Coordinates of C-alpha atoms in Angstrom, one line a residue:
M1 CA 65.3 107.4 59.1
I2 CA 66.6 110.8 60.1
S3 CA 64.1 113.1 61.8
T4 CA 64.1 116.8 61.8
I5 CA 64.4 119.0 64.9
L6 CA 61.1 118.9 66.6
P7 CA 59.4 122.2 67.4
A8 CA 59.9 123.3 71.0
D9 CA 56.3 122.4 72.0
D10 CA 56.7 118.8 70.6
R11 CA 60.1 118.4 72.4
A12 CA 58.5 119.6 75.6
L13 CA 55.8 116.9 75.3
F14 CA 58.3 114.0 75.0
R15 CA 59.2 112.3 78.3
N16 CA 61.5 109.4 78.7
F17 CA 59.8 107.4 81.5
N18 CA 62.4 104.6 81.1
Y19 CA 65.4 106.8 81.7
R20 CA 66.4 104.9 84.9
S21 CA 66.4 101.5 83.1
D22 CA 68.3 103.1 80.2
V23 CA 71.0 104.4 82.5
E24 CA 71.1 101.1 84.3
Y25 CA 71.6 99.3 81.0
A26 CA 74.5 101.6 80.2
I27 CA 76.4 101.2 83.5
K28 CA 75.3 97.9 84.8
V29 CA 78.5 95.9 84.2
A30 CA 80.7 98.6 85.8
K31 CA 78.3 98.8 88.7
I32 CA 78.3 95.0 89.3
L33 CA 82.1 94.9 89.3
L34 CA 82.9 98.0 91.3
T35 CA 80.2 97.9 94.0
P36 CA 81.5 94.8 95.9
I37 CA 85.0 96.4 96.3
G38 CA 83.4 99.7 97.5
I39 CA 84.5 102.1 94.7
W40 CA 81.3 102.5 92.8
P41 CA 80.9 106.3 92.8
L42 CA 77.1 106.2 93.3
Y43 CA 77.4 103.7 96.2
G44 CA 76.0 105.0 99.4
D45 CA 75.3 108.6 100.3
D46 CA 76.8 111.4 102.4
S47 CA 75.6 110.1 105.8
T48 CA 78.2 109.5 108.5
L49 CA 77.4 105.8 108.6
D50 CA 77.9 105.4 104.9
R51 CA 81.2 107.4 105.0
I52 CA 82.5 105.1 107.7
K53 CA 81.4 102.1 105.8
Y54 CA 83.1 103.5 102.6
V55 CA 86.4 104.1 104.4
L56 CA 86.4 100.7 106.0
Q57 CA 85.5 98.8 102.8
T58 CA 88.1 100.6 100.7
S59 CA 90.7 100.2 103.4
V60 CA 90.1 96.5 103.7
T61 CA 90.1 96.1 99.9
F62 CA 93.4 97.9 99.5
T63 CA 95.0 95.9 102.3
L64 CA 94.0 92.7 100.7
M65 CA 95.4 93.8 97.4
C66 CA 98.7 94.6 99.1
F67 CA 98.6 91.3 100.9
L68 CA 98.7 89.7 97.5
L69 CA 101.1 91.9 95.6
V70 CA 103.8 92.9 98.1
P71 CA 104.9 89.3 99.0
H72 CA 105.0 88.4 95.3
V73 CA 107.2 91.3 94.4
I74 CA 109.5 90.6 97.4
Y75 CA 109.9 87.0 96.3
T76 CA 110.4 87.7 92.6
F77 CA 113.2 90.3 93.0
F78 CA 114.9 89.2 96.2
D79 CA 114.3 85.4 96.8
A80 CA 113.9 83.9 93.4
E81 CA 117.0 81.8 92.5
D82 CA 116.6 82.2 88.7
L83 CA 115.1 85.6 87.9
T84 CA 114.9 84.9 84.2
R85 CA 112.4 82.2 84.8
Y86 CA 110.2 84.5 86.8
M87 CA 110.4 87.6 84.6
K88 CA 107.3 86.4 82.9
V89 CA 105.3 86.9 86.1
I90 CA 106.2 90.6 86.1
A91 CA 103.2 91.1 83.8
A92 CA 100.9 89.9 86.6
Q93 CA 102.6 92.3 89.0
V94 CA 102.2 95.3 86.6
F95 CA 98.6 94.3 86.0
S96 CA 98.0 94.2 89.7
L97 CA 99.7 97.6 90.1
L98 CA 97.4 99.0 87.4
G99 CA 94.4 97.7 89.4
I100 CA 95.7 99.5 92.5
I101 CA 96.2 102.8 90.5
K102 CA 92.7 102.6 89.2
F103 CA 91.4 101.8 92.6
W104 CA 92.9 104.9 94.1
T105 CA 91.9 107.0 91.0
M106 CA 88.3 106.0 91.6
I107 CA 88.7 107.0 95.3
I108 CA 90.5 110.3 94.7
N109 CA 88.2 111.4 91.8
K110 CA 85.0 109.9 93.2
N111 CA 83.1 113.2 93.2
D112 CA 84.1 114.0 89.6
I113 CA 83.2 110.6 88.3
K114 CA 80.0 110.8 90.3
C115 CA 79.2 114.0 88.4
C116 CA 79.8 112.2 85.1
L117 CA 77.3 109.5 86.0
Q118 CA 74.7 111.9 87.3
E119 CA 75.0 114.1 84.2
M120 CA 74.5 110.9 82.1
E121 CA 71.3 110.2 84.0
I122 CA 70.1 113.8 83.5
Q123 CA 70.7 113.6 79.8
Y124 CA 68.8 110.3 79.5
R125 CA 65.9 111.9 81.5
N126 CA 65.8 115.1 79.4
V127 CA 66.2 113.5 76.0
E128 CA 63.8 115.3 73.7
S129 CA 62.7 112.6 71.2
E130 CA 62.5 108.9 70.8
E131 CA 65.0 109.0 67.9
D132 CA 67.6 110.7 70.1
R133 CA 66.9 108.1 72.8
L134 CA 67.6 105.3 70.4
V135 CA 70.9 106.9 69.4
M136 CA 71.9 106.9 73.1
I137 CA 70.8 103.3 73.6
K138 CA 72.8 102.3 70.4
N139 CA 76.0 103.8 71.8
A140 CA 75.4 102.3 75.2
K141 CA 75.0 98.9 73.6
A142 CA 78.3 99.4 71.7
G143 CA 80.1 100.3 75.0
R144 CA 78.6 97.3 76.7
Q145 CA 79.7 95.0 73.8
F146 CA 83.3 96.3 74.1
T147 CA 83.2 95.6 77.8
M148 CA 81.9 92.0 77.4
M149 CA 84.4 91.2 74.8
Y150 CA 87.2 92.3 77.1
L151 CA 85.8 90.5 80.1
V152 CA 85.5 87.2 78.2
L153 CA 89.1 87.4 77.0
L154 CA 90.6 88.6 80.2
Y155 CA 88.8 86.2 82.5
G156 CA 89.3 83.5 80.0
G157 CA 93.1 83.9 80.3
A158 CA 93.5 85.1 83.9
L159 CA 91.4 82.5 85.7
P160 CA 93.3 79.5 84.1
Y161 CA 96.6 81.4 84.7
H162 CA 95.7 81.7 88.5
I163 CA 94.0 78.3 88.9
I164 CA 95.1 75.7 86.4
M165 CA 98.7 76.7 85.7
P166 CA 99.9 76.3 89.3
L167 CA 98.3 72.9 89.4
V168 CA 100.1 71.6 86.3
A169 CA 103.4 73.3 87.1
E170 CA 106.5 71.6 88.4
K171 CA 106.4 71.1 92.2
I172 CA 108.7 73.3 94.3
V173 CA 111.3 71.4 96.3
R174 CA 112.1 73.1 99.6
E175 CA 115.2 72.9 101.7
D176 CA 113.8 70.2 103.9
N177 CA 113.1 68.1 100.8
T178 CA 109.3 68.6 101.0
T179 CA 107.5 69.5 97.8
H180 CA 104.4 71.6 97.1
L181 CA 102.7 73.1 94.2
P182 CA 103.5 76.7 93.4
L183 CA 101.1 79.4 94.5
P184 CA 99.4 81.5 91.8
Y185 CA 101.5 84.4 93.1
L186 CA 104.8 82.9 94.3
S187 CA 106.0 84.2 97.6
D188 CA 107.7 83.3 100.8
Y189 CA 106.3 86.2 102.7
V190 CA 102.8 87.2 103.6
F191 CA 103.9 90.0 105.9
F192 CA 105.5 87.2 108.0
V193 CA 107.9 84.4 107.2
V194 CA 106.1 81.2 106.2
E195 CA 107.8 78.2 107.8
N196 CA 105.1 75.6 107.4
W197 CA 103.7 74.9 104.0
N198 CA 101.9 71.8 105.0
S199 CA 98.2 71.3 104.5
P200 CA 95.8 72.9 105.0
F201 CA 97.8 76.2 105.1
Y202 CA 98.8 75.9 101.5
E203 CA 95.3 75.2 100.2
I204 CA 93.9 78.1 102.2
L205 CA 96.5 80.5 100.9
F206 CA 96.0 79.2 97.4
V207 CA 92.2 80.0 97.5
I208 CA 92.9 83.4 99.2
Q209 CA 95.2 84.4 96.5
I210 CA 92.7 83.5 93.8
I211 CA 90.0 85.5 95.6
F212 CA 92.3 88.6 96.0
S213 CA 93.4 88.4 92.4
T214 CA 89.8 88.3 91.3
M215 CA 89.3 91.6 93.2
I216 CA 92.1 93.1 91.2
L217 CA 90.6 91.7 88.0
S218 CA 87.2 93.3 88.9
T219 CA 88.8 96.6 89.5
N220 CA 90.6 96.7 86.2
C221 CA 87.5 95.4 84.3
G222 CA 85.1 97.6 86.2
V223 CA 87.0 100.8 85.5
Y224 CA 87.4 99.8 81.9
S225 CA 83.7 99.3 81.6
L226 CA 83.0 102.7 83.2
I227 CA 85.4 104.3 80.7
A228 CA 83.7 102.6 77.7
S229 CA 80.2 103.6 79.0
C230 CA 81.1 107.3 79.6
V231 CA 83.0 107.8 76.4
M232 CA 80.4 106.1 74.2
H233 CA 77.8 108.3 75.9
A234 CA 79.9 111.4 74.9
C235 CA 80.0 110.0 71.3
C236 CA 76.2 109.8 71.3
L237 CA 75.8 113.4 72.4
F238 CA 78.0 114.5 69.4
E239 CA 76.0 112.2 67.1
I240 CA 72.7 113.7 68.2
A241 CA 73.9 117.2 67.6
R242 CA 75.2 116.2 64.2
R243 CA 72.0 114.5 63.2
H244 CA 70.0 117.6 63.9
M245 CA 72.6 119.8 62.0
E246 CA 72.1 117.5 59.0
T247 CA 68.3 118.2 59.1
L248 CA 68.6 121.8 60.0
L249 CA 67.0 123.1 56.8
V250 CA 64.5 120.3 56.2
G251 CA 61.7 122.4 57.6
G252 CA 62.7 125.6 55.8
T253 CA 64.4 128.6 57.2
D254 CA 61.8 129.6 59.7
N255 CA 62.8 129.7 63.4
L256 CA 66.5 129.1 62.4
H257 CA 67.7 131.0 65.4
E258 CA 65.9 128.6 67.8
R259 CA 67.2 125.6 65.9
F260 CA 70.7 126.9 66.0
G261 CA 70.4 127.6 69.7
W262 CA 69.3 124.0 70.2
I263 CA 72.2 122.5 68.3
I264 CA 74.8 124.8 69.9
T265 CA 73.4 124.0 73.4
H266 CA 73.7 120.3 72.8
H267 CA 77.1 120.6 71.2
M268 CA 78.4 122.5 74.2
R269 CA 76.8 119.9 76.5
A270 CA 78.8 117.2 74.7
L271 CA 82.0 119.2 74.9
R272 CA 81.6 119.8 78.6
Y273 CA 80.9 116.1 79.2
V274 CA 84.1 115.1 77.4
E275 CA 86.0 117.6 79.6
M276 CA 84.5 116.0 82.7
I277 CA 85.7 112.6 81.6
E278 CA 89.1 114.0 80.8
N279 CA 89.5 115.6 84.2
S280 CA 88.4 112.5 86.0
L281 CA 90.2 109.7 84.2
S282 CA 93.1 111.1 82.2
F283 CA 95.6 109.6 84.6
V284 CA 94.0 106.2 84.2
F285 CA 94.5 106.5 80.4
L286 CA 98.2 107.2 81.0
S287 CA 98.7 104.3 83.3
E288 CA 96.7 102.0 81.0
M289 CA 98.8 102.9 77.9
V290 CA 102.1 102.7 79.7
G291 CA 101.2 99.7 81.9
C292 CA 99.8 97.7 79.0
T293 CA 103.0 98.3 77.0
I294 CA 105.0 96.7 79.8
I295 CA 102.5 93.9 80.3
I296 CA 102.5 93.0 76.6
C297 CA 106.3 92.9 76.6
F298 CA 106.5 90.4 79.5
L299 CA 103.6 88.3 78.3
E300 CA 105.3 87.9 75.0
Y301 CA 108.4 86.9 77.0
G302 CA 106.2 84.4 78.8
V303 CA 105.0 82.9 75.5
L304 CA 108.6 82.5 74.5
K305 CA 109.7 80.8 77.8
E306 CA 106.7 78.4 77.8
W307 CA 107.4 77.5 74.2
E308 CA 111.1 76.8 75.0
D309 CA 110.0 74.6 78.0
N310 CA 107.5 72.7 75.7
K311 CA 104.6 73.7 77.8
L312 CA 101.7 73.9 75.3
F313 CA 99.1 74.8 77.9
G314 CA 101.2 77.7 79.2
V315 CA 101.8 79.0 75.7
I316 CA 98.0 79.0 75.1
I317 CA 97.3 80.8 78.3
Y318 CA 99.9 83.5 77.8
F319 CA 98.8 83.9 74.2
I320 CA 95.2 84.5 75.3
L321 CA 96.5 87.0 77.9
V322 CA 98.5 88.8 75.2
I323 CA 95.4 89.0 73.0
S324 CA 93.2 90.3 75.8
I325 CA 95.6 93.1 76.6
F326 CA 96.0 94.0 72.9
V327 CA 92.2 94.1 72.7
N328 CA 92.1 96.3 75.8
V329 CA 94.5 98.9 74.3
F330 CA 92.9 98.6 70.9
T331 CA 89.4 99.2 72.2
L332 CA 90.5 102.1 74.3
A333 CA 92.3 103.6 71.4
S334 CA 89.2 102.9 69.1
I335 CA 86.7 104.7 71.4
G336 CA 89.2 107.6 71.6
D337 CA 89.3 107.8 67.9
R338 CA 85.5 107.4 67.7
L339 CA 85.1 110.3 70.0
K340 CA 87.4 112.5 68.0
E341 CA 85.7 111.5 64.8
E342 CA 82.2 112.3 66.1
S343 CA 83.3 115.6 67.4
V344 CA 84.6 116.6 64.0
K345 CA 81.6 115.3 62.1
I346 CA 79.3 118.0 63.3
G347 CA 81.6 120.6 61.6
E348 CA 81.5 118.5 58.4
A349 CA 77.7 118.3 58.6
S350 CA 77.5 122.1 58.9
Y351 CA 79.4 122.4 55.7
S352 CA 77.5 119.7 53.9
I353 CA 74.1 121.3 54.3
D354 CA 72.8 124.0 51.9
W355 CA 74.4 126.7 54.0
Y356 CA 74.2 129.2 51.2
T357 CA 70.4 129.4 51.7
I358 CA 70.7 130.4 55.3
P359 CA 69.7 134.1 55.9
T360 CA 72.7 136.4 56.6
K361 CA 71.5 137.1 60.1
N362 CA 71.8 133.4 61.1
I363 CA 75.1 132.6 59.3
N364 CA 77.3 133.6 62.3
S365 CA 75.7 130.7 64.3
L366 CA 76.8 128.3 61.6
I367 CA 80.3 129.7 61.5
M368 CA 80.5 129.4 65.3
V369 CA 79.8 125.6 65.1
M370 CA 82.4 125.2 62.2
I371 CA 85.1 127.0 64.1
R372 CA 84.6 125.0 67.3
S373 CA 84.5 121.7 65.4
N374 CA 88.0 122.4 64.0
R375 CA 89.4 121.6 67.4
P376 CA 88.2 118.0 68.0
S377 CA 87.6 116.6 71.4
T378 CA 90.0 113.9 72.4
L379 CA 91.0 111.7 75.3
T380 CA 94.5 112.3 76.5
A381 CA 96.9 110.4 78.7
A382 CA 97.4 113.0 81.4
K383 CA 97.7 115.7 78.7
M384 CA 100.8 114.0 77.3
F385 CA 99.5 112.4 74.2
D386 CA 96.1 111.5 72.6
V387 CA 94.5 108.1 73.1
S388 CA 94.0 107.1 69.6
L389 CA 94.9 104.3 67.1
Y390 CA 98.2 106.1 66.6
S391 CA 99.0 105.5 70.3
F392 CA 97.9 101.9 69.9
C393 CA 100.5 101.5 67.2
D394 CA 103.1 103.1 69.4
V395 CA 102.2 100.6 72.2
C396 CA 102.7 97.7 69.8
K397 CA 106.0 99.0 68.5
T398 CA 107.4 99.9 72.0
S399 CA 106.4 96.6 73.6
M400 CA 108.1 94.6 70.8
A401 CA 111.2 96.7 71.2
Y402 CA 111.3 96.0 74.9
F403 CA 110.6 92.3 74.3
N404 CA 113.6 92.1 72.0
F405 CA 115.8 93.9 74.5
I406 CA 114.8 91.5 77.3
R407 CA 115.3 88.5 75.1
M408 CA 118.8 89.6 74.2
V409 CA 119.7 90.3 77.8
T410 CA 118.4 86.9 79.1
M411 CA 119.9 84.8 76.3

């Protein structure tokens, strides 16, 4: 059921007393994932103690990420005897690098992202009807469903990759004829030369690598959840403005100036919110699209190598990881397309109403909405290209081209 725009007095009477729980529902997953590693924008306050705690927590987290990634990169490119066998692990390195990029983006743009979340809370608090609130909850639920689907796929592939695959892999024979299971992230260096791989050092390092890799997973998933929540909230703002445009003339032509003012105000609010998201996270969109192209390429190579080695379990794990990254890019592209579509629909709605019955003195307000809607709001990858289903197709084509190139080089 589509309601009409409520009179100003009725809108003033409505109060969303559950706005805190509504906001918590929208951002809960991102908050759970990002708070332990210290990069949740609303974590702490501006007191000196909290600032010191924030710096220490983020510094320790970044150091631990480097503790995992740097030795692995050194081993892969400098110490590995057969690089072609280890090219498939480059996907894990790029994924970890994406986590570090997102980690620093959250730190550098903390205040901007914090403003996005605070603005979201204000809009939930100031929502003017129960119908509009339900639209916001519906979009928040969609964003949460996107996140949960990605979490299940990513953790379902990443955890077996880090835990089970090293346990079933071939043992590594060292120069002194001792053998040991490979680490999740193969390395000879952990900022020092490892000379003794005997127990319990190996087991401790194995567990530490799993814990640190989980931190990187949480960073990637948490930022992804934050993006989904914010973008779907922007979509709901456009949807609310569109719904009221569709019912603009239901109550007649009285007070049209006030109704147009309400619609234009909410339309501008949606446009400003998209701009805030764009300014805060556009570099993340770029790194995600480029990084996922590389990751998919090397994961496909991993599927091929595991198939050639007759390792069915490895094929399954790499295939799940490929699907999870595809879902990641597709979902990001889909919400980008959804945002663009919702921003255009308000212009379509303004043309679909009986605009010819609008008094001449009010027609300029309608024209203003139409003109602004001709330039849709989009997510961009650092202003280079739009994040849309077209870019998803480009990722698929480019990753396959790179995969074929690597396959030809390593044959």
